Protein backbone atom coordinates (compact mmCIF):
# COMPACT_ATOMS: atom_id res chain seq x y z
CA MET A 1 140.71 164.63 18.15
CA LEU A 2 143.56 166.83 17.79
CA THR A 3 143.55 169.65 19.58
CA THR A 4 145.30 173.34 18.12
CA ARG A 5 148.46 173.02 19.45
CA GLY A 6 148.82 169.21 17.80
CA TRP A 7 147.65 170.66 14.99
CA TRP A 8 149.97 172.97 14.67
CA PHE A 9 153.35 170.51 15.96
CA LEU A 10 151.76 167.78 13.00
CA ILE A 11 152.16 170.93 10.27
CA VAL A 12 155.39 172.22 11.78
CA VAL A 13 156.64 168.48 11.47
CA VAL A 14 155.95 167.66 7.97
CA LEU A 15 157.44 171.02 6.76
CA GLN A 16 160.62 170.16 8.40
CA VAL A 17 160.72 167.10 7.40
CA VAL A 18 159.51 167.82 3.44
CA LEU A 19 161.85 170.77 3.70
CA GLY A 20 164.68 168.51 4.92
CA VAL A 21 164.43 165.75 2.14
CA VAL A 22 163.58 168.58 -1.03
CA ALA A 23 165.42 171.83 0.07
CA VAL A 24 169.09 170.43 2.22
CA PRO A 25 169.50 167.64 1.76
CA THR A 26 172.73 168.35 -0.43
CA TRP A 27 174.49 170.43 3.20
CA THR A 28 172.80 168.13 5.83
CA ILE A 29 170.08 165.64 6.44
CA THR A 30 169.76 166.04 10.10
CA PRO A 31 166.25 168.30 9.59
CA ALA A 32 165.21 165.30 7.43
CA VAL A 33 166.22 162.93 10.97
CA VAL A 34 164.90 165.15 13.17
CA GLY A 35 161.23 165.52 11.62
CA LEU A 36 160.93 161.69 11.06
CA ALA A 37 161.60 161.20 15.11
CA LEU A 38 159.35 163.71 15.07
CA LEU A 39 156.75 162.75 13.21
CA LEU A 40 157.16 158.91 14.43
CA TRP A 41 157.28 159.70 18.00
CA PHE A 42 153.76 161.76 17.49
CA GLY A 43 152.21 158.56 16.39
CA TYR A 44 153.64 156.81 19.39
CA GLU A 45 151.66 159.23 21.58
CA TRP A 46 148.33 159.15 19.42
CA ALA A 47 148.49 155.41 19.29
CA ALA A 48 148.90 155.54 23.20
CA PHE A 49 146.38 157.57 23.55
CA GLN A 50 143.87 155.17 21.27
CA TRP A 51 144.71 152.20 23.03
CA ARG A 52 144.14 153.94 26.64
CA LEU A 53 141.16 155.61 25.31
CA ASN A 54 139.79 152.44 24.18
CA ALA A 55 140.69 150.30 27.09
CA CYS A 56 139.65 152.66 29.85
CA VAL A 57 137.28 155.27 28.74
CA SER A 58 135.42 153.45 27.06
CA LYS A 59 134.88 151.26 30.37
CA LEU A 60 133.92 153.80 32.85
CA TYR A 61 131.91 153.84 35.96
CA VAL A 62 129.52 156.35 37.49
CA GLU A 63 128.08 155.85 41.24
CA ARG A 64 126.59 158.44 42.47
CA ARG A 65 124.73 158.68 46.41
CA LEU A 66 123.06 161.48 48.23
CA VAL A 67 123.89 161.81 51.93
CA GLN A 68 121.27 163.36 54.17
CA GLY A 69 122.03 163.37 57.87
CA GLU A 70 124.89 160.80 57.88
CA ARG A 71 122.51 158.23 55.90
CA ASP A 72 121.92 157.14 52.13
CA VAL A 73 118.71 158.65 50.89
CA PRO A 74 116.67 158.33 48.00
CA MET A 75 114.86 161.53 48.67
CA VAL A 76 115.82 164.67 50.61
CA TRP A 77 113.99 167.59 52.01
CA ALA A 78 113.60 171.03 50.72
CA GLY A 79 115.63 173.92 52.48
CA VAL A 80 118.26 171.23 54.15
CA PRO A 81 121.31 170.61 52.34
CA PHE A 82 122.58 167.42 50.97
CA ALA A 83 126.23 166.21 50.15
CA VAL A 84 126.65 164.62 46.41
CA ARG A 85 129.60 161.58 46.62
CA VAL A 86 130.59 160.71 42.63
CA GLU A 87 132.36 158.27 42.05
CA VAL A 88 134.34 157.62 38.21
CA GLY A 89 136.79 154.51 37.72
CA PHE A 90 137.10 151.13 35.78
CA ALA A 91 137.58 148.23 36.60
CA ALA A 92 141.28 147.06 34.83
CA GLY A 93 142.76 148.35 32.12
CA PRO A 94 146.02 150.95 31.71
CA ALA A 95 146.63 154.34 33.77
CA VAL A 96 145.17 157.44 32.19
CA PRO A 97 147.50 160.80 32.88
CA TYR A 98 144.89 163.20 32.78
CA VAL A 99 142.00 163.15 33.30
CA THR A 100 138.91 165.77 33.79
CA VAL A 101 136.05 164.18 35.37
CA GLU A 102 132.89 166.79 36.31
CA ASP A 103 129.64 166.88 37.27
CA VAL A 104 126.45 168.35 36.00
CA PRO A 105 124.33 169.61 39.34
CA PRO A 106 120.91 169.95 38.55
CA PRO A 107 119.39 173.43 37.71
CA GLY A 108 117.51 175.12 40.16
CA ALA A 109 119.84 173.62 43.05
CA ASP A 110 122.61 176.17 44.95
CA ARG A 111 126.00 174.64 45.31
CA GLY A 112 127.49 174.65 49.04
CA GLU A 113 130.54 173.85 49.86
CA GLY A 114 133.05 171.11 47.85
CA GLU A 115 134.44 171.23 44.14
CA THR A 116 132.39 169.60 41.03
CA SER A 117 134.90 169.00 38.99
CA ARG A 118 138.44 167.14 39.40
CA ALA A 119 141.39 166.91 37.22
CA GLY A 120 144.27 164.04 37.80
CA ARG A 121 145.52 161.11 36.56
CA LEU A 122 143.21 158.19 37.36
CA ALA A 123 143.54 154.11 37.74
CA ALA A 124 142.43 151.40 38.21
CA ASP A 125 142.58 151.46 41.57
CA ARG A 126 142.60 155.38 42.51
CA PRO A 127 138.94 156.50 40.98
CA ALA A 128 138.25 160.04 40.37
CA VAL A 129 135.74 160.96 43.29
CA ILE A 130 133.47 164.07 43.29
CA GLU A 131 131.62 165.23 46.57
CA TYR A 132 130.15 168.62 47.03
CA THR A 133 126.73 169.76 48.94
CA LEU A 134 123.52 170.96 46.89
CA LEU A 135 120.41 172.82 48.36
CA CYS A 136 117.22 172.93 46.68
CA PRO A 137 115.10 176.01 48.02
CA THR A 138 111.87 174.75 47.49
CA LEU A 139 110.21 171.30 46.46
CA GLY A 140 109.83 169.75 42.87
CA VAL A 141 111.76 167.08 41.17
CA MET A 142 115.52 167.64 40.14
CA ARG A 143 117.47 165.36 37.67
CA PHE A 144 120.90 164.34 37.51
CA GLU A 145 122.14 163.62 34.00
CA GLY A 146 125.69 162.07 34.32
CA VAL A 147 128.99 163.12 34.37
CA GLY A 148 131.56 165.02 31.61
CA VAL A 149 134.61 163.60 31.29
CA ARG A 150 137.51 165.06 29.17
CA VAL A 151 140.94 163.46 28.73
CA ALA A 152 143.72 164.45 27.38
CA ASP A 153 147.82 163.47 26.84
CA LEU A 154 149.82 165.09 28.75
CA HIS A 155 151.65 167.60 25.70
CA GLY A 156 148.10 168.84 25.00
CA PHE A 157 148.18 167.15 21.45
CA PHE A 158 144.94 164.66 21.58
CA TYR A 159 141.48 165.58 23.46
CA HIS A 160 138.19 163.34 23.74
CA ARG A 161 135.02 164.87 25.39
CA ALA A 162 132.34 161.98 26.10
CA PHE A 163 129.49 162.44 28.60
CA LEU A 164 128.74 159.58 31.01
CA ARG A 165 124.82 159.03 31.37
CA GLU A 166 124.21 158.24 34.77
CA ALA A 167 120.26 160.31 34.69
CA GLY A 168 118.48 159.94 37.47
CA GLU A 169 115.18 162.06 39.44
CA VAL A 170 115.41 162.98 42.70
CA VAL A 171 112.12 164.28 44.56
CA VAL A 172 112.72 167.13 46.85
CA LEU A 173 110.17 167.19 49.18
CA PRO A 174 108.52 169.94 51.28
CA ARG A 175 110.97 170.44 54.90
CA LEU A 176 108.94 168.97 57.41
CA GLY A 177 109.46 169.35 61.56
CA ASP A 178 112.92 168.56 61.48
CA ASP A 179 115.55 166.85 58.57
CA GLU A 180 114.63 163.70 59.39
CA GLY A 181 110.75 164.60 59.07
CA HIS A 182 109.75 164.33 62.93
CA GLN A 183 106.31 165.42 63.35
CA ARG A 184 104.97 166.38 67.17
CA ALA A 185 101.23 165.49 67.69
CA THR A 186 101.41 165.56 71.46
CA LYS A 187 98.33 167.28 73.22
CA ARG A 188 99.28 170.20 74.90
CA PHE A 189 96.10 170.14 77.52
CA ASN A 190 94.29 167.91 79.21
CA THR A 191 90.58 169.35 77.98
CA LEU A 192 91.32 168.31 74.16
CA PRO A 193 89.86 165.00 72.58
CA PRO A 194 91.89 162.36 71.02
CA PRO A 195 94.28 162.61 68.40
CA GLY A 196 92.32 162.83 64.63
CA VAL A 197 89.26 164.13 67.12
CA HIS A 198 87.66 167.70 67.02
CA ARG A 199 85.03 169.10 69.05
CA LEU A 200 81.47 170.13 67.20
CA ARG A 201 78.85 172.51 68.66
CA ARG A 202 76.33 169.98 67.98
CA PRO A 203 75.08 167.71 70.84
CA GLY A 204 76.63 164.39 70.53
CA SER A 205 79.12 162.11 73.38
CA GLY A 206 81.52 164.13 73.76
CA GLY A 207 83.44 165.69 76.96
CA GLU A 208 83.00 169.15 76.60
CA LEU A 209 79.77 170.76 78.13
CA LEU A 210 77.64 172.39 75.35
CA ASP A 211 74.62 173.25 77.39
CA LEU A 212 72.15 172.08 79.51
CA ARG A 213 68.07 172.16 78.77
CA ASP A 214 65.68 170.51 80.40
CA TYR A 215 64.19 166.87 80.84
CA ARG A 216 62.53 165.17 77.83
CA ALA A 217 61.36 161.77 78.64
CA GLY A 218 64.18 158.87 77.51
CA ASP A 219 66.81 160.75 78.39
CA PRO A 220 69.15 158.40 80.19
CA PRO A 221 69.76 159.35 84.28
CA LYS A 222 73.70 159.65 84.03
CA MET A 223 72.78 162.95 81.49
CA ILE A 224 70.95 165.15 84.11
CA ALA A 225 72.51 167.84 86.19
CA TRP A 226 71.45 166.96 89.77
CA LYS A 227 72.66 170.11 90.95
CA ALA A 228 70.89 172.34 88.92
CA SER A 229 67.58 170.35 89.11
CA ALA A 230 67.94 171.02 92.92
CA ARG A 231 68.80 174.93 92.12
CA ARG A 232 66.12 175.56 89.54
CA ASP A 233 62.87 172.54 91.12
CA ARG A 234 63.44 170.60 87.88
CA LEU A 235 64.64 167.60 86.16
CA ILE A 236 68.02 169.51 83.84
CA THR A 237 70.01 167.42 81.32
CA LYS A 238 73.35 167.95 80.32
CA GLU A 239 74.03 167.96 76.69
CA PHE A 240 77.81 167.74 75.63
CA GLU A 241 79.55 168.48 72.12
CA SER A 242 80.44 166.00 69.40
CA ASP A 243 83.65 164.46 69.02
CA VAL A 244 84.21 163.53 65.17
CA PRO A 245 86.80 162.89 63.16
CA VAL A 246 87.64 165.76 60.50
CA ARG A 247 89.17 165.39 57.10
CA CYS A 248 90.92 167.64 54.93
CA VAL A 249 91.22 167.01 50.77
CA LEU A 250 93.21 169.53 49.27
CA PHE A 251 92.11 170.15 45.59
CA LEU A 252 95.80 171.32 43.86
CA ASP A 253 96.02 173.08 40.28
CA THR A 254 98.11 171.71 38.01
CA SER A 255 96.63 173.13 34.63
CA GLU A 256 98.89 174.58 32.56
CA GLY A 257 98.51 178.38 33.71
CA VAL A 258 100.21 177.59 37.15
CA ARG A 259 103.18 175.65 34.96
CA LEU A 260 104.54 178.69 33.75
CA GLY A 261 107.59 180.84 35.37
CA PRO A 262 110.81 179.94 36.69
CA THR A 263 112.07 177.06 38.11
CA GLY A 264 111.22 176.57 41.44
CA GLU A 265 109.14 180.26 41.20
CA THR A 266 105.92 179.28 39.47
CA PRO A 267 102.39 179.51 40.71
CA GLY A 268 101.98 175.98 41.16
CA ALA A 269 105.47 175.60 43.02
CA ARG A 270 104.01 178.03 45.63
CA LEU A 271 100.50 176.43 45.77
CA ALA A 272 101.94 173.20 46.16
CA GLY A 273 104.20 174.71 48.55
CA LEU A 274 100.96 175.87 51.01
CA ALA A 275 99.62 172.44 50.32
CA ALA A 276 102.55 171.07 52.05
CA GLY A 277 102.01 173.14 54.68
CA VAL A 278 98.39 172.66 55.28
CA ALA A 279 98.67 168.91 55.28
CA GLN A 280 101.98 169.09 57.85
CA ALA A 281 99.62 170.94 59.92
CA ALA A 282 96.38 168.32 59.33
CA ALA A 283 99.28 165.53 60.04
CA GLY A 284 100.09 166.86 62.97
CA GLY A 285 96.44 166.59 64.39
CA ARG A 286 96.36 163.04 63.35
CA ASP A 287 93.84 164.10 60.92
CA LEU A 288 92.92 162.57 57.52
CA VAL A 289 95.17 164.03 55.10
CA GLY A 290 93.65 163.34 51.26
CA LEU A 291 94.93 165.41 47.76
CA THR A 292 92.67 165.51 44.40
CA THR A 293 95.29 167.56 41.61
CA PHE A 294 93.18 168.43 38.44
CA ASP A 295 93.93 170.07 35.07
CA GLU A 296 92.15 171.46 32.53
CA THR A 297 90.76 167.41 31.37
CA ALA A 298 91.23 165.35 34.50
CA ALA A 299 91.63 165.01 38.42
CA ALA A 300 93.63 162.07 39.97
CA THR A 301 92.83 161.26 43.81
CA LEU A 302 95.08 160.43 46.92
CA PRO A 303 92.42 159.10 49.33
CA PRO A 304 92.86 160.56 52.91
CA ALA A 305 94.78 158.55 55.24
CA ARG A 306 96.59 159.08 58.02
CA THR A 307 100.03 157.26 58.24
CA ARG A 308 103.16 158.23 57.56
CA ALA A 309 103.67 156.30 54.80
CA HIS A 310 100.71 158.00 53.11
CA LEU A 311 101.65 161.61 54.02
CA VAL A 312 105.44 160.86 52.32
CA SER A 313 103.51 159.48 49.13
CA LEU A 314 101.11 162.54 49.71
CA LEU A 315 103.96 165.06 49.61
CA ARG A 316 105.62 163.67 46.66
CA ARG A 317 103.09 164.58 44.35
CA LEU A 318 103.11 168.03 45.68
CA ALA A 319 106.35 167.67 44.81
CA GLU A 320 105.96 166.08 41.24
CA ALA A 321 103.00 168.14 40.36
CA ALA A 322 105.10 171.23 41.71
CA ALA A 323 107.93 170.25 38.93
CA LEU A 324 105.46 169.99 35.45
CA PRO A 325 106.61 172.51 32.91
CA PRO A 326 104.46 173.84 30.53
CA THR A 327 103.66 171.61 27.60
CA VAL A 328 104.73 172.55 23.92
CA SER A 329 102.23 174.91 22.41
CA GLY A 330 102.81 177.96 19.84
CA VAL A 331 106.71 177.22 20.64
CA THR A 332 108.13 178.07 16.71
CA VAL A 333 110.74 175.63 15.27
CA PRO A 334 113.69 177.92 15.72
CA GLN A 335 113.49 178.57 18.82
CA MET A 336 113.35 174.07 19.86
CA VAL A 337 116.33 174.04 17.32
CA ARG A 338 118.13 176.42 19.22
CA ARG A 339 117.09 174.55 23.00
CA GLY A 340 117.10 171.19 21.93
CA THR A 341 120.70 171.24 20.21
CA ALA A 342 122.15 172.68 23.57
CA ALA A 343 120.63 170.81 25.57
CA ALA A 344 121.79 167.46 23.11
CA ARG A 345 125.48 168.97 22.25
CA GLU A 346 125.78 168.50 26.34
CA TRP A 347 124.60 165.37 27.27
CA TYR A 348 124.45 163.46 23.80
CA PRO A 349 128.00 164.48 22.43
CA ASP A 350 128.54 161.20 21.07
CA LEU A 351 125.58 161.06 19.17
CA MET A 352 125.51 164.91 17.74
CA ASN A 353 129.27 164.04 16.94
CA ARG A 354 129.83 164.55 12.76
CA GLY A 355 131.57 161.39 11.84
CA ALA A 356 128.01 159.35 13.80
CA ASN A 357 125.41 162.43 13.21
CA ALA A 358 126.27 164.04 9.81
CA VAL A 359 123.62 165.02 6.51
CA PRO A 360 124.04 163.53 2.92
CA PHE A 361 125.83 166.48 0.95
CA GLY A 362 122.45 165.59 -1.99
CA ARG A 363 120.69 166.34 1.42
CA LEU A 364 120.70 169.82 1.17
CA TRP A 365 119.03 169.61 -2.09
CA LYS A 366 115.53 171.48 -1.78
CA PRO A 367 113.33 170.09 -4.20
CA LEU A 368 111.63 172.45 -6.81
CA LEU A 369 107.68 170.04 -6.58
CA ASP A 370 107.86 170.88 -2.93
CA THR A 371 107.13 174.27 -3.06
CA ARG A 372 103.23 175.52 -4.13
CA TRP A 373 104.66 176.89 -7.29
CA GLY A 374 106.90 174.18 -8.53
CA TRP A 375 104.39 171.94 -10.17
CA LEU A 376 104.48 175.01 -13.21
CA ALA A 377 107.44 174.30 -14.29
CA LEU A 378 105.92 170.76 -15.77
CA VAL A 379 103.10 173.11 -17.19
CA TRP A 380 105.41 174.84 -18.70
CA ILE A 381 107.07 172.03 -19.89
CA ALA A 382 104.59 170.17 -21.23
CA VAL A 383 104.23 173.09 -23.59
CA THR A 384 107.03 171.36 -25.81
CA PRO A 385 104.78 169.07 -27.18
CA LEU A 386 102.38 171.23 -28.13
CA LEU A 387 105.26 173.23 -29.94
CA VAL A 388 106.14 169.95 -31.80
CA THR A 389 103.36 169.17 -33.25
CA GLN A 390 102.82 172.55 -35.13
CA LYS A 391 106.83 172.14 -36.41
CA PHE A 392 105.66 170.58 -39.68
CA TRP A 393 103.88 173.92 -39.82
CA PHE A 394 105.70 176.28 -38.70
CA VAL A 395 109.30 174.73 -40.77
CA GLY A 396 106.08 174.92 -44.28
CA THR A 397 105.31 178.37 -43.70
CA SER A 398 109.04 179.72 -42.75
CA THR A 399 110.53 178.16 -46.18
CA ALA A 400 107.67 179.32 -48.34
CA ALA A 401 108.08 182.64 -46.48
CA LEU A 402 112.56 182.73 -47.15
CA HIS A 403 111.56 181.89 -50.97
CA ASN A 404 108.89 184.36 -51.95
CA ARG A 405 110.92 186.98 -50.34
CA PRO A 406 113.38 188.42 -52.24
CA ASP A 407 117.04 188.28 -51.69
CA VAL A 408 118.29 190.29 -49.47
CA SER A 409 120.65 189.04 -47.87
CA PRO A 410 123.01 185.11 -47.78
CA GLY A 411 121.60 182.04 -47.96
CA TRP A 412 123.20 180.68 -44.46
CA LEU A 413 122.64 183.70 -42.91
CA ARG A 414 118.85 183.14 -43.27
CA PHE A 415 118.83 179.18 -42.39
CA VAL A 416 121.05 180.21 -39.08
CA LEU A 417 118.61 182.67 -38.40
CA PHE A 418 115.71 180.43 -38.83
CA LEU A 419 117.27 178.04 -36.85
CA ALA A 420 117.63 179.73 -33.53
CA LEU A 421 114.47 181.35 -33.82
CA TRP A 422 113.53 177.50 -34.35
CA ALA A 423 115.02 176.31 -31.46
CA ALA A 424 113.97 179.13 -29.36
CA LEU A 425 110.39 178.67 -29.54
CA LEU A 426 110.90 174.68 -29.30
CA PHE A 427 113.02 174.09 -26.40
CA SER A 428 112.30 178.25 -24.02
CA PRO A 429 110.05 176.34 -21.45
CA ALA A 430 112.08 173.31 -20.41
CA LEU A 431 115.09 175.17 -20.72
CA ILE A 432 114.06 178.45 -18.28
CA ALA A 433 112.18 175.11 -16.25
CA LEU A 434 115.50 173.61 -16.25
CA PHE A 435 117.34 177.05 -14.86
CA VAL A 436 114.52 177.64 -12.25
CA TRP A 437 115.35 174.24 -10.74
CA VAL A 438 118.92 174.24 -10.46
CA LEU A 439 118.63 177.84 -9.13
CA HIS A 440 115.76 177.14 -6.58
CA GLY A 441 117.79 173.49 -5.42
CA ALA A 442 121.19 174.66 -4.90
CA ARG A 443 120.02 177.23 -2.66
CA GLY A 444 119.80 174.54 -0.25
CA TRP A 445 123.93 173.92 -0.02
CA PHE A 446 124.06 177.56 1.39
CA ASN A 447 123.64 179.70 4.37
CA PRO A 448 120.73 179.73 6.40
CA ARG A 449 119.47 176.64 5.06
CA ARG A 450 122.40 174.66 5.22
CA ARG A 451 122.45 175.64 9.07
CA GLU A 452 118.85 175.12 9.74
CA LEU A 453 118.82 171.90 7.81
CA THR A 454 121.55 170.53 9.37
CA GLN A 455 120.96 171.38 13.30
CA ARG A 456 117.27 170.26 13.25
CA LYS A 457 118.11 166.53 11.20
CA ARG A 458 121.20 165.94 13.51
CA LEU A 459 118.70 166.84 17.23
CA SER A 460 115.60 164.76 15.00
CA ALA A 461 118.17 161.50 15.06
CA VAL A 462 119.24 161.42 18.52
CA VAL A 463 115.23 162.65 19.48
CA ALA A 464 114.01 159.68 17.66
CA LEU A 465 116.92 157.43 19.21
CA THR A 466 115.48 158.49 22.56
CA ASP A 467 112.13 157.89 21.73
CA GLY A 468 112.40 155.25 19.77
CA SER A 469 110.94 155.87 16.93
CA GLY A 470 114.24 155.11 14.74
CA ALA A 471 114.53 156.10 10.69
CA ALA A 472 110.84 157.04 9.97
CA GLY A 473 110.80 159.51 12.68
CA VAL A 474 113.53 160.73 12.13
CA GLU A 475 112.18 162.15 8.55
CA ARG A 476 109.17 162.01 9.92
CA TYR A 477 110.54 164.84 12.57
CA VAL A 478 112.51 166.89 9.78
CA HIS A 479 109.55 167.47 7.15
CA ASP A 480 106.63 167.80 9.71
CA ASP A 481 106.80 170.67 11.63
CA ASP A 482 103.99 169.69 14.69
CA ALA A 483 105.73 166.48 14.96
CA PHE A 484 109.17 168.13 16.03
CA THR A 485 108.08 170.72 17.86
CA ALA A 486 105.82 167.47 20.10
CA ALA A 487 108.76 165.92 20.05
CA VAL A 488 111.53 168.34 21.10
CA GLY A 489 109.29 169.27 23.80
CA ARG A 490 108.69 165.74 25.24
CA PHE A 491 112.84 165.39 24.59
CA LEU A 492 113.53 169.12 26.98
CA THR A 493 110.22 168.13 29.37
CA ARG A 494 112.04 164.71 30.17
CA HIS A 495 115.39 166.19 31.01
CA ARG A 496 113.69 168.68 32.91
CA VAL A 497 114.52 171.35 30.79
CA ARG A 498 112.59 174.92 30.21
CA TYR A 499 111.42 176.70 27.47
CA PRO A 500 109.61 180.04 26.68
CA VAL A 501 106.42 179.71 25.29
CA PRO A 502 104.44 182.32 24.36
CA LEU A 503 101.74 183.75 26.68
CA TYR A 504 99.37 185.32 23.54
CA ASP A 505 97.95 183.94 20.45
CA ALA A 506 97.98 186.01 16.90
CA ALA A 507 94.59 187.60 18.49
CA GLY A 508 95.92 188.35 21.66
CA ARG A 509 94.16 186.40 23.50
CA TYR A 510 95.42 184.43 26.65
CA ARG A 511 96.64 180.64 25.74
CA TYR A 512 96.37 179.77 29.59
CA ARG A 513 93.19 180.30 31.05
CA GLY A 514 92.23 176.97 31.53
CA GLU A 515 88.57 177.63 31.04
CA GLY A 516 87.99 173.73 31.13
CA LYS A 517 89.70 172.92 34.92
CA ALA A 518 86.54 174.95 36.21
CA GLY A 519 84.21 171.99 35.10
CA VAL A 520 87.02 169.55 35.98
CA LEU A 521 87.07 171.35 39.69
CA ALA A 522 83.68 171.05 40.08
CA ALA A 523 83.00 167.42 40.03
CA ALA A 524 86.19 166.41 41.93
CA LEU A 525 84.38 168.71 44.69
CA VAL A 526 81.04 166.75 44.07
CA ARG A 527 82.46 163.58 44.28
CA ALA A 528 84.43 164.48 47.41
CA VAL A 529 81.21 165.18 48.98
CA GLY A 530 79.14 162.64 47.75
CA HIS A 531 82.29 160.23 49.78
CA ALA A 532 81.73 162.35 53.27
CA ARG A 533 81.21 161.69 56.31
CA ASP A 534 80.75 163.98 59.22
CA ASN A 535 82.80 167.10 58.76
CA GLU A 536 85.10 168.02 55.90
CA LEU A 537 87.64 170.88 55.38
CA TYR A 538 87.92 171.30 52.06
CA VAL A 539 91.01 173.41 50.83
CA VAL A 540 91.55 174.78 46.79
CA LEU A 541 94.44 175.62 45.99
CA ALA A 542 93.55 176.95 42.62
CA ASP A 543 94.56 179.74 39.86
CA LEU A 544 91.08 181.07 39.31
CA ALA A 545 91.76 184.53 38.60
CA GLU A 546 91.30 184.52 34.91
CA LEU A 547 87.96 182.54 34.64
CA GLY A 548 85.19 184.95 35.44
CA PRO A 549 81.68 183.70 34.59
CA ASP A 550 83.72 180.13 33.65
CA LEU A 551 83.62 180.09 37.68
CA ALA A 552 79.24 179.46 38.38
CA PRO A 553 80.39 175.54 38.52
CA VAL A 554 82.94 175.97 41.30
CA VAL A 555 80.72 178.54 42.86
CA LYS A 556 77.90 175.99 42.91
CA ALA A 557 79.63 173.04 43.82
CA ALA A 558 80.73 175.23 47.12
CA ARG A 559 77.72 176.21 48.02
CA MET A 560 76.81 172.28 48.46
CA ALA A 561 79.38 171.89 50.01
CA ARG A 562 78.78 174.01 52.44
CA GLY A 563 74.76 173.35 52.48
CA ARG A 564 76.06 170.13 54.13
CA HIS A 565 78.21 171.75 56.97
CA HIS A 566 81.69 171.40 55.11
CA GLN A 567 84.15 173.74 54.81
CA VAL A 568 86.01 175.11 51.87
CA LEU A 569 88.81 177.25 51.71
CA VAL A 570 89.70 178.59 48.71
CA ILE A 571 93.62 180.02 48.02
CA VAL A 572 94.62 181.68 44.86
CA PRO A 573 98.33 182.92 43.69
CA TRP A 574 98.68 186.49 43.84
CA PRO A 575 100.82 187.40 40.33
CA ALA A 576 104.30 187.80 40.73
CA GLY A 577 105.56 191.62 41.01
CA VAL A 578 102.53 192.89 41.68
CA PRO A 579 101.97 194.85 45.19
CA ASP A 580 99.05 193.76 47.36
CA PRO A 581 95.38 194.64 47.85
CA GLY A 582 96.70 196.68 51.33
CA GLU A 583 100.04 197.44 50.64
CA ALA A 584 100.03 201.18 50.49
CA PRO A 585 101.92 202.08 47.18
CA ALA A 586 105.61 203.40 47.30
CA THR A 587 105.29 206.98 47.01
CA PRO A 588 108.19 208.40 44.06
CA GLU A 589 110.85 210.37 46.05
CA PRO A 590 110.87 214.19 45.18
CA ALA A 591 113.13 215.36 41.80
CA THR A 592 116.21 217.82 42.82
CA ARG A 593 116.90 220.02 41.24
CA PRO A 594 120.64 220.90 40.60
CA PRO A 595 121.83 223.82 42.25
C-alpha cells in the first residue's frame, strides 16, 4: 500500500507530467521528460517492492524458544526470569532492504532486558533474531500470538503490514524451592517417622512411646516395661503411637465468581497460589497430594500421589485454573464489537483488510419487514384493491354530481380536479408505504448504522473462519446477538483476552454468587471421605462468603469428615482493597487551618 509520502510524490509527478504535456510543450519538454522518468522509476520501485513481497515475505517462518536455567523449557516458573528468543527469516529469495520485526509479549508478564523489535535488512542467510527477558509474577498461562512484520522500501513510498501467527500457550508454574524445582525432603531429626508417615496419638506399632498401662491378657511379652513393672510390683505394658500416612486433598474453587479481576490478580489466582504452597509443603514431607477443582456444575479430581511427575501435573492444573477467564454473560454487543475488532486487527490484519473482508453496498440496506411495524405497510397497501373495487361507484357518483351542479367553472378544470382527487384517494396508501420503505432502508447507508454493521460483519467473518462455522456462521452472527456475543467471547477467551463483564443484573442482584457450587463441593467432599484411608487432610480453598444459608450441604459434609477423624481446613479469599478485620482503621489527619 502507498504511504502518505508515496501519494504526495505520485500526485506531484502526475501534475508535472500533465503540465509538461499540456501547458508548456511549446517552450520546453524538460518537465514532461523528467516527470515521465520519475513516473517510470516510481513504477519500477513498486514492481520491485511487490516482487520482494511475494517472493520473501509470504514465506517467512518464525521459531520461538524459551530459555530458563540455560536450557529450553516447555514451561516456566513464576517469579523466575526467562529469556525469549525469536528468529524470523526465509529459506531462499532476494533480500528485503528494510523490515521491522516485533514480537508481541503476552499480557501480564513484566519485560526485563532486551528489545522486542528489530529493524534492518533481512536476507536468506541473515535472519532477524530478537532476544529479551520476561518475568511472570504469578502462576497462570501465557499466550504468544505471533510476530508482527512491517515491510517498507528505502524511500518510504510503499508499506506492507503482516502478522505471522505462531500462537502458543506456555504454562507458568508456581515457584518451587529453586529454579529447577528441587524440594528438600530430608529428615532433620531422628525421632521423626519415615517420609510420608506421621505420628498419630493413638495406640499402634510406631516408634514413639504413647503411654503405660496395666498388663492385659494377650499382650506380647516384648511390650512389657520391666523397669516400671519392678517399681510397681505388677506387670506394666508399653503403648506406642500409631504411624500412618497422611493424604492431603485440595479442593479449589474455579467458579465464575473467582475469575473476575485483572490478569494474575483474581481471587482464583490467589487461591491457586495458596494451593500450590500447600501442595509443595505436603510434597516436601513425602505426603500424598490430590486435587479437586469444582465450579457451579461439576468437579474434576486428580487422585493423590507422591511422585514428581504427579506434582508437576498438579501444579499445571493449578496454573490452568488460575488463568480461567469469566464466560460471557450480560455483555452488550457494542462492547464485544469493540474488544473483538481491536484484537482481530492486531492478530488478523490480512483477514480484516477491506479487500478480503468488505461489506457490499446493498448489504447496508435496512429491510422494513425486519421491524415490528413494517407489516403495517403491507396492510396499508392492501387497502388499494378495496378502493379499486369502488372505482365505478366513485366515478359514477362524481360524474352525476358534476352534471347536476350549475356550470360555475370551466369543464377542463373540473376534470383535472376530479382526476387528482381520484388518484390521491386511489394511490395514496401505496405511495406513502413506498416513501416509508425507502426512508427506512436508506438509513443503513449512513453512520452510525453503517459503521456498526461493517465492524460486526467483518468481525463475524473472522470469528466464523477461526471456529469453522463457515458462511452460515457469518449470517447467524450478524443477525443473532446471543450467538454473536457467545462466539466473540470464545474467540477472546481462546486468545486469553479479558473483557469487562457486568457484576449485577437489571434487578440489582449479584450475578456471580454461585449457589450451585455448594452442592458440588459437598458431593466432592463426601466422595473423598468415602475413598479415604486412615486420617486425611482436606483443604478447601473457595469463595464462600456470598453463599450464606446455601452453605448447609458443605457444613454437613465437613461435620461428617470430622466425625471420621479427618481434618478440614477452609480458606476463603478476602476481598481486595478491604482492610483485614484485625487491622485498625487509619485515623484521618487533622485538617490544618490556614494561618
